[in-house]
Amino acid sequence: MSAQDFIVEIGVEELPPTALKTLSQSFTAAITAGLTEAELSFTSSKELLAAPRRLAFIVEGLTEQGTDKEIVAWGPPAKIAFDDDGKPGKAAIAFANKNGIAVEDLAVENDGKQDKLCARSTQAGSKAVDVLPGIVQNALDQLPIAKRMRWGASRTEFVRPVHWIVMLFGSDVIPATILGIDSSNQSRGHRFHCNENITINNASDYEAALKNAYVIVDYQVRQAMVAAQVKAEGENIGGHAVIGEDLLDEVTGLVEWPVALTGSFEDRFLDVPAEALISSMKEHQKYFHVEDANGKLMPNFITVANIESKDPTQVISGNERVIRPRLDDAAFFFATDKKTNLDARVERLKTVVFQKQLGTTYEKTQRISKLAAYIAAHIHGNIDYAQRAGQLCKADLVSDMVLEFDKMQGIAGMYYALNDGEPAEVANAIREQYLPKFSGDKLPETLTGCAVALADRLDTLVGIFGVNQIPSGSKDPFALRRAVLGFIRIISEKQFLGLDIDSLLIEAKNGLAGKISNDNVVTDVNTFIMDRYRAIYQDQNVPADT
């Protein structure tokens, strides 16, 4: 049976860059499943063909038609279907009519238990051109799109407005109307370098045709180009470009024809915490930052343009003009915040509500302070440092820096504590209270940081369980599951074997006296912790009993 390559491309307005990879993976997985269900075989496929303006999938060596199947229908037992003279009765006639065969052609076979009427027929395999439109439509319907949109006067909904559909089986267009657009062999090139229709003569020509139109459609190839170019730009200025996986994914989803360029900013901005500058460059402008041989931030950034400019200096200059006000903001916030010490900011926490029944963030810091001191005493830490760090741990939440750059919480507090003359361990503990932030993240390094991190999580767990807001299903507004996993990691990996969880929970409960109504809160939280603990070991294939 002959086979051809198959290509489908959905041409759209720019897709959300952070969702591009997930959308492509879902699209290809659903089409592959549809082909398997239709029993259409193929030799291989090219996945992750996705760029800002398109989702595509290529199947190589797809058979024109699925394998024929033999259909076996069993009828009534022979002793019922025929009378004593061997003539077919009503049951036999009904079975013959149902299966579209002549009564005299009825066959009797043994199904392994008894002789029965049996009708055998051959069902032709599905033709690829007949089922592919439905398979593609079903794949699009299954895409994990949080919110679909409509455009123009159409009632069609998709993640972004659709402009063209390419569907080719070999060199033949598969006629279909998908998302309100008729299929064709007409794709489109780069929005600026080749803003015109591109004819795809054959499915096997797809990637080459688009490359000639300034579109690198293979996501992984394009990502490798971005990473290599950014790395080379960093080396050209004697530094090391820091390429985070999440930013690399996002930038790959923003460009069709990547061109990395290096810009710079004034050295004076290096007086601002590096984390704030990096956050501004990364979050707002999608720039990669550069470090020197000692790991210190350099006054440079690397941007990835979506055009190959005849005058790159103009593109660089434009990016430098855009980032400068952002960095000015960070410098202004840092300078302004340093004029007010953390003690004064702690007072401002009295107006910030943590949770309606549990009171303000100020009250939470007082509870954390006492609980952190209690924990420090049991892990051989500095009680005074733990108590002080607990008092100051949330003060930076009302700083201008954190209000503008929310990911600076804790980090900003560390810098302000050092500026106020606080001990280095107290300052570091303010930053470390949020560690680990995610699975696999690093843990607090100081004992004071561990004490505050544990105290913060315990207060939240006991408090929220104490007002009967136990997580259910996907609802976990206070991220209690993540809090427990961090709590477990700190205790187990730091080997704080002297800590008794029940005692910690009772201490946390005492600190919340008068605010909680759940009398069984200690038991409930302990069970919650142990359930997570058991799940961790089950994931590692360690028996729960062990």
XYZ file of C-alpha atoms in Angstrom:
546
model
C 0.000 0.000 0.000
C 1.419 3.388 -1.024
C 2.282 6.020 1.548
C 2.807 9.771 1.533
C 3.967 12.472 3.926
C 1.218 14.493 5.603
C 1.502 18.091 6.788
C -1.007 20.194 8.709
C -0.298 23.798 9.633
C -2.619 26.109 11.556
C -1.673 29.721 10.776
C -2.683 32.230 13.428
C -1.945 35.571 15.033
C 0.978 35.416 17.497
C 0.397 32.660 20.040
C 1.135 33.077 23.784
C 4.892 32.356 23.930
C 4.832 30.630 27.311
C 2.102 28.252 26.091
C 3.528 27.504 22.638
C 5.459 24.373 23.580
C 2.540 22.885 25.526
C 0.087 23.625 22.703
C 2.380 21.960 20.162
C 2.893 18.865 22.296
C -0.854 18.484 22.854
C -1.601 19.020 19.162
C 0.848 16.367 17.966
C -0.102 13.867 20.673
C -3.808 14.128 19.812
C -3.201 13.693 16.061
C -0.932 10.703 16.698
C -3.617 9.134 18.885
C -6.226 9.777 16.178
C -4.084 8.086 13.515
C -3.554 5.090 15.783
C -7.280 4.818 16.448
C -7.997 4.963 12.708
C -5.341 2.237 12.236
C -3.341 4.397 9.829
C 0.311 3.457 10.084
C 3.271 5.774 9.464
C 7.038 5.516 9.609
C 7.867 8.585 11.722
C 6.730 12.072 12.658
C 8.278 15.503 13.164
C 6.992 16.969 16.378
C 7.360 20.373 18.020
C 6.918 22.228 14.755
C 5.711 25.453 16.314
C 6.487 29.125 15.865
C 4.735 32.307 17.028
C 2.314 32.303 14.075
C 1.812 28.593 13.489
C 1.231 25.121 14.903
C 2.255 22.318 12.580
C 2.773 18.566 12.492
C 4.397 16.361 9.858
C 3.750 12.629 9.567
C 6.146 10.779 7.295
C 5.191 7.654 5.348
C 1.488 7.738 6.223
C -0.457 4.969 4.502
C -3.270 6.006 2.193
C -5.667 3.569 3.797
C -5.878 1.591 6.987
C -5.774 -2.203 7.131
C -8.946 -4.047 6.187
C -10.648 -5.720 9.123
C -12.661 -8.924 9.235
C -15.972 -8.442 11.024
C -17.381 -11.559 12.722
C -21.012 -11.541 13.861
C -22.347 -14.471 15.892
C -25.991 -15.423 15.662
C -28.330 -17.779 17.506
C -27.348 -21.414 18.202
C -27.847 -23.711 15.224
C -30.345 -25.886 17.126
C -32.607 -22.833 17.508
C -31.974 -21.303 14.078
C -33.042 -24.445 12.151
C -36.036 -26.744 12.559
C -35.918 -30.531 12.692
C -35.871 -30.712 8.903
C -32.825 -28.427 8.739
C -34.777 -25.534 7.313
C -33.983 -21.997 8.573
C -36.495 -20.654 11.066
C -37.452 -17.077 12.024
C -34.281 -16.564 14.050
C -32.066 -17.578 11.115
C -33.978 -15.389 8.659
C -33.773 -12.390 11.025
C -30.012 -12.888 11.474
C -29.498 -13.129 7.700
C -31.494 -9.951 7.070
C -29.650 -8.078 9.841
C -26.264 -8.886 8.323
C -27.306 -8.437 4.671
C -26.687 -11.980 3.495
C -28.876 -14.562 1.771
C -30.451 -17.207 3.994
C -28.924 -19.985 1.921
C -25.452 -18.487 2.504
C -25.712 -18.772 6.276
C -22.751 -20.548 7.815
C -22.570 -22.535 11.031
C -19.383 -22.375 13.108
C -18.395 -23.367 16.594
C -17.593 -20.427 18.879
C -15.744 -22.717 21.259
C -18.856 -23.678 23.197
C -21.493 -24.612 20.656
C -22.445 -24.414 16.986
C -23.849 -20.999 16.022
C -24.767 -19.045 12.962
C -21.818 -16.930 11.878
C -21.565 -14.058 9.410
C -18.130 -12.952 8.260
C -17.487 -9.779 6.281
C -14.567 -7.505 5.435
C -14.567 -3.849 6.468
C -12.327 -1.685 4.348
C -9.742 0.360 6.250
C -10.250 4.095 6.687
C -8.947 6.302 3.889
C -6.478 8.848 5.217
C -7.925 11.768 3.233
C -11.387 11.018 4.651
C -10.470 10.870 8.346
C -7.610 13.396 8.617
C -9.829 16.523 8.746
C -11.771 15.058 11.672
C -8.579 13.983 13.440
C -7.118 17.488 13.110
C -10.328 19.144 14.289
C -10.513 16.838 17.289
C -6.878 17.643 18.149
C -7.639 21.373 18.038
C -10.684 20.889 20.250
C -8.533 19.144 22.855
C -5.855 21.848 23.084
C -5.310 23.065 26.679
C -6.545 26.611 26.039
C -7.497 28.450 29.226
C -9.645 31.009 27.423
C -10.704 30.887 23.782
C -11.503 34.003 21.762
C -13.750 34.978 18.847
C -12.857 37.428 16.086
C -14.734 39.346 13.414
C -18.322 38.268 12.850
C -17.482 34.580 13.181
C -18.630 32.395 16.060
C -15.497 30.270 15.703
C -13.346 30.156 18.834
C -9.637 29.521 19.177
C -6.670 30.717 21.206
C -5.900 33.355 18.515
C -7.542 34.392 15.194
C -6.865 31.855 12.447
C -5.758 33.067 8.986
C -4.751 30.007 6.999
C -4.822 26.211 7.074
C -2.364 23.990 5.202
C -3.312 20.327 4.797
C -1.361 18.259 2.312
C -1.138 14.528 1.705
C 1.924 14.295 -0.477
C 1.309 17.029 -3.048
C -2.494 16.869 -2.837
C -4.535 19.313 -0.780
C -6.931 17.571 1.595
C -10.188 19.520 1.232
C -11.529 20.598 4.611
C -12.938 23.587 6.462
C -11.372 23.918 9.885
C -11.961 26.808 12.279
C -13.850 28.563 9.502
C -10.909 28.439 7.042
C -10.688 26.320 3.878
C -7.522 24.237 3.642
C -4.967 24.897 0.920
C -1.261 24.626 0.137
C -0.653 28.307 0.915
C 1.368 29.126 4.024
C 2.893 32.478 4.973
C 6.430 33.606 5.558
C 8.029 35.865 8.168
C 5.829 38.833 9.035
C 8.530 41.329 8.005
C 11.167 39.561 5.903
C 8.727 37.639 3.694
C 5.190 38.868 4.269
C 3.589 36.919 1.433
C 1.955 33.605 0.626
C 4.303 30.625 0.377
C 3.258 27.691 -1.787
C 3.973 24.281 -0.247
C 4.245 21.961 -3.258
C 4.704 18.809 -1.212
C 4.469 17.924 2.463
C 8.149 16.939 2.433
C 9.078 20.451 1.246
C 7.425 22.228 4.174
C 10.386 23.019 6.449
C 12.691 24.026 3.601
C 10.039 26.291 2.059
C 9.497 28.076 5.346
C 13.212 28.443 6.000
C 13.505 30.202 2.647
C 10.748 32.501 3.924
C 12.731 33.324 7.109
C 10.822 30.997 9.422
C 12.611 28.309 11.467
C 9.526 26.255 12.224
C 11.203 23.479 14.258
C 10.946 24.636 17.881
C 13.965 22.664 19.080
C 16.181 23.820 16.198
C 15.135 27.413 16.819
C 15.753 27.063 20.568
C 19.227 25.666 19.946
C 19.939 28.643 17.668
C 18.813 31.083 20.366
C 20.938 29.392 23.041
C 24.031 29.241 20.813
C 23.724 32.861 19.693
C 23.149 34.150 23.229
C 26.109 32.148 24.528
C 28.338 33.497 21.749
C 27.252 37.098 22.430
C 28.152 36.683 26.106
C 31.567 35.304 25.251
C 32.201 38.150 22.791
C 32.105 40.665 25.657
C 34.198 38.488 27.971
C 31.329 37.238 30.088
C 28.948 34.357 30.573
C 25.320 34.676 29.454
C 22.951 33.144 31.993
C 20.361 31.153 30.038
C 17.430 30.143 32.219
C 15.222 27.385 30.860
C 11.967 29.289 31.359
C 13.252 32.449 29.653
C 14.761 30.389 26.833
C 11.380 28.729 26.231
C 9.607 32.079 26.222
C 12.063 33.757 23.846
C 11.907 30.742 21.510
C 8.137 31.232 21.448
C 8.534 34.906 20.504
C 10.739 34.682 17.423
C 10.640 32.973 14.027
C 14.074 34.101 12.851
C 16.278 34.643 15.934
C 19.086 37.182 15.912
C 20.879 37.789 19.230
C 22.224 41.291 19.937
C 24.140 42.729 22.893
C 23.253 46.009 24.580
C 24.570 47.821 27.624
C 23.523 50.110 30.457
C 25.323 52.519 32.773
C 27.620 51.131 35.469
C 25.774 53.203 38.083
C 22.886 50.745 37.969
C 25.164 48.036 39.364
C 24.735 49.668 42.781
C 21.160 48.350 42.724
C 20.654 44.717 43.874
C 21.490 42.494 40.931
C 18.294 40.490 41.470
C 16.178 43.605 40.823
C 18.044 44.422 37.608
C 17.795 40.812 36.421
C 14.089 40.699 37.259
C 13.488 43.896 35.307
C 15.447 42.678 32.281
C 13.926 39.205 32.324
C 10.299 39.857 33.236
C 9.696 43.047 31.289
C 12.024 42.865 28.302
C 12.902 39.152 27.972
C 16.633 39.909 28.092
C 19.368 37.479 29.122
C 21.789 38.908 31.684
C 25.550 38.467 31.629
C 27.930 37.645 34.479
C 31.705 37.986 34.688
C 34.148 35.251 35.708
C 33.371 35.922 39.391
C 29.617 35.582 38.913
C 29.001 39.338 39.220
C 26.444 41.044 36.993
C 27.930 42.905 34.034
C 26.378 46.132 32.652
C 25.141 44.307 29.561
C 22.117 42.437 28.319
C 21.413 40.172 25.363
C 18.175 40.509 23.459
C 16.931 38.225 20.694
C 15.378 40.126 17.816
C 12.884 38.621 15.376
C 14.465 40.379 12.398
C 17.822 40.440 10.686
C 18.352 44.180 10.635
C 20.569 45.929 8.078
C 21.594 48.262 10.899
C 21.701 46.260 14.168
C 22.950 49.314 16.085
C 19.509 50.859 15.670
C 17.857 47.797 17.219
C 20.363 47.770 20.092
C 19.920 51.486 20.701
C 16.158 51.083 20.819
C 16.408 48.306 23.393
C 18.800 50.368 25.505
C 16.334 53.260 25.502
C 13.544 50.921 26.601
C 15.418 49.241 29.478
C 16.894 52.435 30.937
C 13.623 53.723 32.496
C 13.039 50.274 34.013
C 16.444 50.283 35.625
C 15.936 53.879 36.720
C 12.768 52.757 38.494
C 14.632 49.992 40.295
C 17.414 52.392 41.327
C 14.872 54.943 42.565
C 12.912 52.378 44.578
C 16.089 51.009 46.136
C 17.374 54.458 47.101
C 13.975 55.498 48.468
C 13.419 52.297 50.440
C 16.800 52.587 52.173
C 15.669 55.856 53.771
C 13.186 53.900 55.941
C 14.448 51.133 58.217
C 12.743 47.760 58.488
C 11.469 48.407 62.015
C 9.335 51.250 60.664
C 8.036 49.010 57.902
C 7.069 46.360 60.457
C 4.645 48.901 61.957
C 3.055 49.379 58.531
C 2.249 45.659 58.452
C -0.480 46.362 61.010
C -2.695 47.522 58.123
C -1.966 44.493 55.912
C -4.408 41.616 56.416
C -2.914 38.116 56.222
C -6.227 36.310 56.609
C -9.456 37.757 57.974
C -9.748 35.404 60.939
C -6.013 35.144 61.598
C -5.361 38.868 61.656
C -2.705 41.065 60.093
C 0.701 40.290 58.680
C 2.162 42.161 61.664
C 0.541 39.647 64.017
C 1.858 36.821 61.859
C 5.434 38.133 62.138
C 5.129 38.230 65.930
C 4.007 34.600 65.945
C 6.793 33.618 63.525
C 9.338 35.375 65.751
C 8.368 33.358 68.840
C 8.070 30.080 66.977
C 11.391 30.608 65.148
C 13.132 31.182 68.497
C 11.562 27.959 69.829
C 12.797 26.025 66.777
C 16.267 27.600 66.911
C 16.665 26.358 70.480
C 16.019 22.782 69.300
C 18.330 22.853 66.263
C 21.230 24.540 68.078
C 20.700 27.850 66.315
C 20.981 31.417 67.601
C 17.735 32.183 69.443
C 18.194 35.970 69.315
C 18.904 35.922 65.590
C 15.860 33.747 64.914
C 13.624 35.995 66.969
C 14.893 39.133 65.227
C 14.677 37.636 61.733
C 11.107 36.534 62.457
C 10.137 40.086 63.436
C 11.577 41.564 60.243
C 10.829 38.754 57.775
C 7.771 40.340 56.126
C 8.758 44.022 56.428
C 9.850 44.324 52.796
C 6.346 43.454 51.584
C 5.411 47.125 52.017
C 8.538 48.440 50.278
C 8.356 50.160 46.893
C 10.803 47.640 45.452
C 8.628 44.604 46.247
C 5.432 46.384 45.243
C 6.985 46.902 41.799
C 9.003 43.654 41.553
C 7.091 41.025 43.522
C 9.807 38.386 43.042
C 12.118 40.573 45.140
C 10.298 39.671 48.363
C 12.806 38.403 50.871
C 15.702 39.441 48.634
C 14.917 43.147 49.062
C 14.483 42.560 52.788
C 17.971 41.062 52.987
C 19.559 44.131 51.378
C 17.590 46.539 53.558
C 18.517 44.586 56.707
C 22.200 44.804 55.807
C 21.751 48.527 55.134
C 20.200 48.883 58.611
C 23.204 47.191 60.187
C 21.486 43.906 61.073
C 23.707 40.804 61.505
C 24.450 39.012 58.240
C 22.709 35.832 59.418
C 19.530 37.761 60.235
C 19.621 39.410 56.806
C 20.202 36.097 55.035
C 17.361 34.481 56.981
C 14.931 37.079 55.602
C 15.840 35.904 52.097
C 15.939 32.214 53.011
C 12.486 32.127 54.630
C 10.914 31.446 51.199
C 13.229 28.534 50.361
C 12.555 26.084 48.870
C 10.224 27.890 46.471
C 9.624 24.904 44.201
C 10.463 21.230 43.782
C 14.213 20.776 43.623
C 14.949 24.322 44.801
C 17.819 24.926 47.215
C 17.215 24.962 50.981
C 18.094 27.670 53.532
C 21.806 27.570 54.323
C 21.758 29.179 57.792
C 20.170 27.703 60.906
C 18.351 30.999 61.434
C 16.957 30.790 57.896
C 15.779 27.227 58.541
C 14.087 28.267 61.782
C 12.207 31.162 60.159
C 11.263 29.092 57.075
C 9.844 26.317 59.282
C 8.063 28.772 61.580
C 6.438 30.627 58.674
C 5.109 27.421 57.147
C 3.903 26.016 60.471
C 2.025 29.200 61.345
C 0.278 29.185 57.989
C -0.571 25.472 58.148
C -1.950 25.538 61.703
C -3.707 28.843 61.138
C -5.505 27.896 57.922
C -6.422 24.424 59.209
C -7.458 26.089 62.457
C -10.115 28.160 60.678
C -11.250 25.058 58.744
C -10.009 26.099 55.296
C -8.526 22.696 54.509
C -7.350 22.257 50.880
C -9.736 20.269 48.709
C -9.233 19.134 45.133
C -7.449 21.849 43.172
C -8.346 24.575 45.673
C -5.358 25.514 47.779
C -5.241 29.331 47.925
C -2.578 29.433 50.633
C -0.381 26.827 48.877
C -0.445 24.521 51.906
C 0.659 21.472 49.935
C 3.757 23.301 48.754
C 4.352 24.580 52.298
C 4.295 21.020 53.654
C 6.713 19.736 51.015
C 9.141 22.530 51.888
C 8.692 21.815 55.605
C 9.452 18.117 55.096
C 12.496 18.780 52.913
C 14.070 21.165 55.419
C 13.607 18.778 58.350
C 14.668 15.606 56.517
C 17.526 16.937 54.382
C 18.960 19.094 57.171
C 18.528 16.114 59.522
C 16.853 18.056 62.311
C 16.202 14.812 64.170
C 15.628 16.591 67.488
C 12.449 18.273 66.260
C 9.164 16.698 67.356
C 6.394 17.612 64.921
C 3.608 17.326 67.480
C 5.453 19.689 69.811
C 5.964 22.169 66.967
C 2.286 22.032 66.046
C 1.225 22.555 69.659
C 3.582 25.545 69.937
C 2.129 27.008 66.728
C -1.405 26.394 68.008
C -0.615 28.185 71.278
C 0.565 31.193 69.299
C -2.808 31.300 67.532
C -4.876 31.050 70.716
C -8.184 32.841 70.385
C -8.042 32.950 66.578
C -8.723 29.338 65.609
C -11.791 27.194 66.151
C -10.678 23.712 65.089
C -9.885 21.803 68.291
C -8.387 18.923 66.287
C -5.999 21.149 64.344
C -2.827 19.436 65.626
C -4.062 15.992 64.569
C -5.372 17.298 61.234
C -2.148 19.058 60.288
C -0.033 16.094 61.435
C -2.085 13.781 59.220
C -1.742 16.228 56.326
C 2.044 16.307 56.754
C 2.347 12.519 57.023
C 0.204 11.988 53.925
C 2.599 14.187 51.924
C 5.582 12.456 53.547
C 4.226 9.045 52.555
C 3.596 10.247 48.990
C 7.204 11.422 48.650
C 8.534 7.953 49.443
C 5.942 6.233 47.270
C 7.192 8.352 44.353
C 10.650 6.971 45.130
C 9.267 3.398 45.166
C 9.945 3.065 48.896
C 7.175 1.065 50.659
C 5.105 3.198 53.029
C 5.692 0.756 55.898
C 9.434 1.250 55.548
